[in-house]
mmCIF file of C-alpha atoms in Angstrom:
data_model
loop_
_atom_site.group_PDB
_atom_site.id
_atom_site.type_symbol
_atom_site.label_atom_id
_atom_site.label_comp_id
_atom_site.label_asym_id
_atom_site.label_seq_id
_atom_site.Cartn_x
_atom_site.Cartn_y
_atom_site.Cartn_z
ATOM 1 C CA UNK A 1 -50.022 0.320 -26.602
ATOM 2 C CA UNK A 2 -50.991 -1.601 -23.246
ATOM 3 C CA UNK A 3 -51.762 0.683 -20.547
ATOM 4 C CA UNK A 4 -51.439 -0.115 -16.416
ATOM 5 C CA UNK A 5 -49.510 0.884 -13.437
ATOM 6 C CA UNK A 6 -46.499 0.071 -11.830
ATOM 7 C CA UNK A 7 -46.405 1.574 -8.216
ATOM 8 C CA UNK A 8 -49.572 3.358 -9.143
ATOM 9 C CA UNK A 9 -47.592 5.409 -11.846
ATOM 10 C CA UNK A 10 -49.106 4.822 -15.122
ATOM 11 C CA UNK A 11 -47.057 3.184 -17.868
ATOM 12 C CA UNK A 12 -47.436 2.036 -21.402
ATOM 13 C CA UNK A 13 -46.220 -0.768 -23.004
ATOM 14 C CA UNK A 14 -46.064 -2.619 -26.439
ATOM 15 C CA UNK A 15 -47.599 -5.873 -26.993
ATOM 16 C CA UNK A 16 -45.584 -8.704 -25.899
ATOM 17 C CA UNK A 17 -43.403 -6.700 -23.476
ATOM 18 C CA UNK A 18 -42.856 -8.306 -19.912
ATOM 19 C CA UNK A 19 -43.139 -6.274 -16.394
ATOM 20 C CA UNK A 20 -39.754 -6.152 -15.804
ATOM 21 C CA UNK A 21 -39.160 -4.602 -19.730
ATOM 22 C CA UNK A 22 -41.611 -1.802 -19.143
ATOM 23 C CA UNK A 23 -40.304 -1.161 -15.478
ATOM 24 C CA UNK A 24 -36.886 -0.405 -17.198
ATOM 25 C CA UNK A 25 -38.593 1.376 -20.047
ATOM 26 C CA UNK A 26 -39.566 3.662 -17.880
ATOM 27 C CA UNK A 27 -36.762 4.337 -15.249
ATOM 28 C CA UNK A 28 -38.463 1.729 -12.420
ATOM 29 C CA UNK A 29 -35.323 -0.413 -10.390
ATOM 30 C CA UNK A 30 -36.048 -4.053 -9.804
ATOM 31 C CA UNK A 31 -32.951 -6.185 -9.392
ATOM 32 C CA UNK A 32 -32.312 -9.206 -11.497
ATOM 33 C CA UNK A 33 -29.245 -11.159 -11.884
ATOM 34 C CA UNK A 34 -30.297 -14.021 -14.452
ATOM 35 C CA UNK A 35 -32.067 -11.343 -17.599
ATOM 36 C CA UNK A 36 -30.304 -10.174 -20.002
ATOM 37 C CA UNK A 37 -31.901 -8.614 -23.583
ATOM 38 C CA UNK A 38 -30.059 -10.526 -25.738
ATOM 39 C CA UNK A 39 -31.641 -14.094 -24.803
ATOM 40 C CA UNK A 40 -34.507 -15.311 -23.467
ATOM 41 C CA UNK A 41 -35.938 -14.906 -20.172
ATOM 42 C CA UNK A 42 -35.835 -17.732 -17.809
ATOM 43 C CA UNK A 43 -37.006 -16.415 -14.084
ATOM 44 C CA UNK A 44 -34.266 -18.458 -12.912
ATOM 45 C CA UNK A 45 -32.998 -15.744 -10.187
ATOM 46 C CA UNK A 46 -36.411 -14.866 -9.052
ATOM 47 C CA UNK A 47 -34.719 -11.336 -7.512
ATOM 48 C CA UNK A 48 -37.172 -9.570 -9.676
ATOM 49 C CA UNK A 49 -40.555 -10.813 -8.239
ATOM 50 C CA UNK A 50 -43.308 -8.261 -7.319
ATOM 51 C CA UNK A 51 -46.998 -7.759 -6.416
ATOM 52 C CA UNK A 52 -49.419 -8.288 -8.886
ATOM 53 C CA UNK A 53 -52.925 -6.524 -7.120
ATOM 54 C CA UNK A 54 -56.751 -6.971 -7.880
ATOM 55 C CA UNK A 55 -58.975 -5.457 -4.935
ATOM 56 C CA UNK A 56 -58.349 -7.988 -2.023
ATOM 57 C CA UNK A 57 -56.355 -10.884 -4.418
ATOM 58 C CA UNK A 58 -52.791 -10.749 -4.852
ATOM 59 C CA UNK A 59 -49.876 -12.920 -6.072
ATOM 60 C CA UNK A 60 -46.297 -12.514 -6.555
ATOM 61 C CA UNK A 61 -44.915 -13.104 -9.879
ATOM 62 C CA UNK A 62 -41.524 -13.225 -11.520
ATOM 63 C CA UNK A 63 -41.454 -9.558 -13.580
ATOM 64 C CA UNK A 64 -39.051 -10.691 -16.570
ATOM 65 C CA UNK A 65 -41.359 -13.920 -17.595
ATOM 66 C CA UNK A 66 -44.414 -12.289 -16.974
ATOM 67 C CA UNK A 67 -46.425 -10.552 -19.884
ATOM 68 C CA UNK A 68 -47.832 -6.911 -19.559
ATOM 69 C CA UNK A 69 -51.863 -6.394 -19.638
ATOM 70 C CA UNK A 70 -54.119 -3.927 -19.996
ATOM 71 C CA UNK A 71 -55.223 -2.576 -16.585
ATOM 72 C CA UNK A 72 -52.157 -4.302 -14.222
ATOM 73 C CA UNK A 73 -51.585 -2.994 -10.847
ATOM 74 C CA UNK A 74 -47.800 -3.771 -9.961
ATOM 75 C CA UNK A 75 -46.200 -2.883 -7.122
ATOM 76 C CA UNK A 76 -42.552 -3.506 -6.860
ATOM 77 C CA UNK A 77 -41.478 -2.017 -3.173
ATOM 78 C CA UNK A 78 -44.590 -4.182 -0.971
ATOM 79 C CA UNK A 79 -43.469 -6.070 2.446
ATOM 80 C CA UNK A 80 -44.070 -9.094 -0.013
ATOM 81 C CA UNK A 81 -42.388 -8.887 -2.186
ATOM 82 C CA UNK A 82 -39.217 -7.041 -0.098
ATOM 83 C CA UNK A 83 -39.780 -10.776 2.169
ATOM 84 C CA UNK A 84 -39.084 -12.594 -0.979
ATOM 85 C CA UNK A 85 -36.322 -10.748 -2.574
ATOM 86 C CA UNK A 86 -34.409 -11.471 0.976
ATOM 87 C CA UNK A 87 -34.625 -14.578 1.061
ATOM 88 C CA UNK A 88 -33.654 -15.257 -2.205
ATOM 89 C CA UNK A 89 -30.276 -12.596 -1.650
ATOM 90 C CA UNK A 90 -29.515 -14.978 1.510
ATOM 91 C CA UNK A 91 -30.557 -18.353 -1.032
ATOM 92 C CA UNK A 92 -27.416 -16.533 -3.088
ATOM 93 C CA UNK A 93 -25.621 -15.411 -0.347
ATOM 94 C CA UNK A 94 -25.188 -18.986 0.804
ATOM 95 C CA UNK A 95 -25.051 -20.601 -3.328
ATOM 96 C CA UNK A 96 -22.258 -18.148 -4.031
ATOM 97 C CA UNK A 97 -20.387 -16.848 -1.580
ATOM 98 C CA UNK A 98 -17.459 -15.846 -3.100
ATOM 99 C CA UNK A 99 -18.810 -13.755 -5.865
ATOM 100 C CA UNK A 100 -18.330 -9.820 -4.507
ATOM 101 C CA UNK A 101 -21.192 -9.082 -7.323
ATOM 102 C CA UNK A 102 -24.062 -10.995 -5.750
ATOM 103 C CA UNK A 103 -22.704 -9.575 -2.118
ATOM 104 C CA UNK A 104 -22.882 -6.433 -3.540
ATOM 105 C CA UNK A 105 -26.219 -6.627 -4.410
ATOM 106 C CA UNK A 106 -27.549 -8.222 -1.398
ATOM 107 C CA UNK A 107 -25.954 -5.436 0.680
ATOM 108 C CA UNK A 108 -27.238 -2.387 -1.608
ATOM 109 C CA UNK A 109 -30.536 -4.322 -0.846
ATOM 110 C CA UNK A 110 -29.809 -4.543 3.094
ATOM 111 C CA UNK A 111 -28.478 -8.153 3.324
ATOM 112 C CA UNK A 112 -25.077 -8.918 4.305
ATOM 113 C CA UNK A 113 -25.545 -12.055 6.078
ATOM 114 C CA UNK A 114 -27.564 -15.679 5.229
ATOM 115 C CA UNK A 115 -28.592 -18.153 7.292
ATOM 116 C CA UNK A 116 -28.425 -20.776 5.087
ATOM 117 C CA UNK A 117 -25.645 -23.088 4.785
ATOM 118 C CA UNK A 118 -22.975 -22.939 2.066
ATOM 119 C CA UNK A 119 -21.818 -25.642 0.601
ATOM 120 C CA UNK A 120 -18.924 -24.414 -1.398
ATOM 121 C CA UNK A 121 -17.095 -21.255 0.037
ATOM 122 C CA UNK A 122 -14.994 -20.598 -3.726
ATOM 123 C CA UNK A 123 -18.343 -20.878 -5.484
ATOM 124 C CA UNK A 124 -19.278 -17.589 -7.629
ATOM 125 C CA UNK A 125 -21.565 -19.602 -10.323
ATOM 126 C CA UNK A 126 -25.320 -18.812 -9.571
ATOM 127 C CA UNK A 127 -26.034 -21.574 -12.577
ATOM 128 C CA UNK A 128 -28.862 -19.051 -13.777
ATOM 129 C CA UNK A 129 -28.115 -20.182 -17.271
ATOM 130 C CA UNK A 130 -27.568 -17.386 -19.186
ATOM 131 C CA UNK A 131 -24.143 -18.897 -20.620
ATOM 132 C CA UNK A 132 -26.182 -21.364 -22.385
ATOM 133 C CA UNK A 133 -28.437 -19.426 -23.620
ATOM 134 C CA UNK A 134 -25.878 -17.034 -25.429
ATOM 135 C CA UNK A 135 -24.569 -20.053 -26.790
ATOM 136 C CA UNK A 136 -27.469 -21.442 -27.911
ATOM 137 C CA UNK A 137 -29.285 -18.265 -29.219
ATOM 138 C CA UNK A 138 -27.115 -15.765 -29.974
ATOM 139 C CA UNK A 139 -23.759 -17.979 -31.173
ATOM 140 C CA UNK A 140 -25.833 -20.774 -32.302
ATOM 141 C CA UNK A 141 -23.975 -23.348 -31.030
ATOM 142 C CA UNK A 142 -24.189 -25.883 -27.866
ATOM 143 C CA UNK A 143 -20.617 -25.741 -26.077
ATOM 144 C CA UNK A 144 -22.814 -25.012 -22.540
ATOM 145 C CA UNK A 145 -25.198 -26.793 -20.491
ATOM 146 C CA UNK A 146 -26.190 -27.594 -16.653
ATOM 147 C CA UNK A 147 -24.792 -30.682 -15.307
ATOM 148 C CA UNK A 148 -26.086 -32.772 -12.249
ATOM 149 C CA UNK A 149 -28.636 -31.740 -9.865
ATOM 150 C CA UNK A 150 -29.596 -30.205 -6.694
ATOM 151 C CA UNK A 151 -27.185 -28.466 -4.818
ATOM 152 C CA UNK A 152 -24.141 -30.337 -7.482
ATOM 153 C CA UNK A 153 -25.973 -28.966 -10.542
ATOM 154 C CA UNK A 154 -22.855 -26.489 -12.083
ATOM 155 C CA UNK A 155 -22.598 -25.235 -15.523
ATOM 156 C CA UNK A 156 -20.028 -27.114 -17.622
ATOM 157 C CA UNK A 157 -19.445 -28.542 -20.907
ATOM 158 C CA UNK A 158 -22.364 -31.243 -22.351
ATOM 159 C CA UNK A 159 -21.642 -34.700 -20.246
ATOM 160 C CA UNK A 160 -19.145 -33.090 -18.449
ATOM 161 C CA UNK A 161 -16.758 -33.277 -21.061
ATOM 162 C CA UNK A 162 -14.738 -30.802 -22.829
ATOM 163 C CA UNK A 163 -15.573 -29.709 -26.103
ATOM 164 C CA UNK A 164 -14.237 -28.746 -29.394
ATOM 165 C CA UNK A 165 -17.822 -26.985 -30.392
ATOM 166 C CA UNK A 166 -16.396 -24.037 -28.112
ATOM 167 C CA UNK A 167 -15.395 -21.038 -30.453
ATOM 168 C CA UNK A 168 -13.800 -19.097 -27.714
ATOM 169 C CA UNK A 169 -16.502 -16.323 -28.461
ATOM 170 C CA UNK A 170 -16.250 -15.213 -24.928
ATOM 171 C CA UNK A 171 -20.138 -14.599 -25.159
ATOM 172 C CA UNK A 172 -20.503 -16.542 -22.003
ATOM 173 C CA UNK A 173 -17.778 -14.577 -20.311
ATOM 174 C CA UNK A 174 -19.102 -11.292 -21.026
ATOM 175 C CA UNK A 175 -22.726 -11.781 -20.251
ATOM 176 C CA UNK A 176 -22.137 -14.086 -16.695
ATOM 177 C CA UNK A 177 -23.108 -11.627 -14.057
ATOM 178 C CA UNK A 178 -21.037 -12.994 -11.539
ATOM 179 C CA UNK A 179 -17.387 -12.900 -13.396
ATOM 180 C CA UNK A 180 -17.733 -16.786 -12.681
ATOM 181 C CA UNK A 181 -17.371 -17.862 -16.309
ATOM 182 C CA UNK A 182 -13.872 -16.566 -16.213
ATOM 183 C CA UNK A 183 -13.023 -19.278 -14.077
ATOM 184 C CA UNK A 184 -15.139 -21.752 -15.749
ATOM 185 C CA UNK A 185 -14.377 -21.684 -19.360
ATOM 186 C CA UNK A 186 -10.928 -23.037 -19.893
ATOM 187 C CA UNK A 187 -12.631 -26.601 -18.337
ATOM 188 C CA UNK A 188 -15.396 -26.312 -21.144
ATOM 189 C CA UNK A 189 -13.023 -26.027 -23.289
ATOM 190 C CA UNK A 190 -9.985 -28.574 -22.286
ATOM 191 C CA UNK A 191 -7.577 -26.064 -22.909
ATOM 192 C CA UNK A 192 -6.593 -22.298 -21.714
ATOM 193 C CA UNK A 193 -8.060 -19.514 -24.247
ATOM 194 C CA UNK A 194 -5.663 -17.325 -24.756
ATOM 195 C CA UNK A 195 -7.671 -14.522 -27.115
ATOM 196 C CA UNK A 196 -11.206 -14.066 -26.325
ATOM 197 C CA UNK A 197 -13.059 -12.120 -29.277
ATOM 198 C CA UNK A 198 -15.748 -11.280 -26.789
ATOM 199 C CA UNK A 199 -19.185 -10.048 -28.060
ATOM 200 C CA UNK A 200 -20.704 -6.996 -26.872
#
């Protein structure tokens, strides 16, 4: 077992594990939107950065790509790190504002305004991915990717096409953490789904 500290309590971890595993191992809150178990991790959200310590050097890191060490000093709750996680919850604020999930958040983490600009006021999709990876890694198929760039990159079918690689799983459904797949997945597939054998 790998021994260090998160918010100078002591915690132990197996090989391998990340920051943000062992925080939840052990009871510790950091908010992430984009990480899930089931797939890979991806940083994408950056909501669950915190303070990696060393005498007078510092550096903030993203907790669900970064791998545990012996000796760690991580501190989850520093002005920081709290800096960064608001700006990122205004980022969303202003990427999504329609999704209640990510206002949810933002509020339970005292942010309820942004002072960014928004650029589509029905937008709930985040784009952190994790549709594509379930289809990738967990159904094994391809039916999902990101399409275009910068502020028009969206999740949609492969070129923007519909496709008949779509099982209507509903893997992508269950696992968005914004509810914006629901709205999403009858134009990946061309047509309405009308029974989704969604995974757990």
């Amino acid at each position: 077992m790998i021994t260090f500290k998160i918010n100078d309590q002591e915690v132990s971890a197996r090989p391998g594990w990340t920051v943000l595993e062992t925080a939840r191992e052990h009871d510790i809150d950091i908010p992430t939107l984009c990480f899930h178990p089931a797939v890979s991790a991806s940083g994408a959200c950056r909501l669950c950065m915190v303070e990696l310590r060393e005498g007078s050097w510092s550096k903030l890191v993203a907790s669900c790509i970064y791998p545990v060490a012996e000796g760690l000093q991580v501190f989850t709750e520093t002005e920081r790190v709290r800096n960064v996680r608001r700006w990122v919850f205004e980022m969303l604020l202003a990427a999504c504002p329609a999704s209640p999930e990510i206002a949810r958040m933002a509020a339970k983490h005292g942010v309820t305004s942004t002072r960014f600009e928004s650029h589509d006021p029905e937008q709930t999709c985040m784009v952190c991915g994790l549709c594509a990876r379930v289809c990738e890694e967990v159904v094994g198929l391809s039916a999902i990717a990101t399409v275009d760039r910068g502020v028009h990159k969206r999740v949609g079918a492969p070129f923007a096409k519909p496709t008949d690689v779509c099982v209507a799983c509903g893997s992508c459904v269950t696992i968005c953490p914004t509810g914006a797949m629901q709205s999403i997945f009858d134009s990946i597939r061309g047509v309405p789904a009308t029974n989704l054998t969604q995974l757990g």
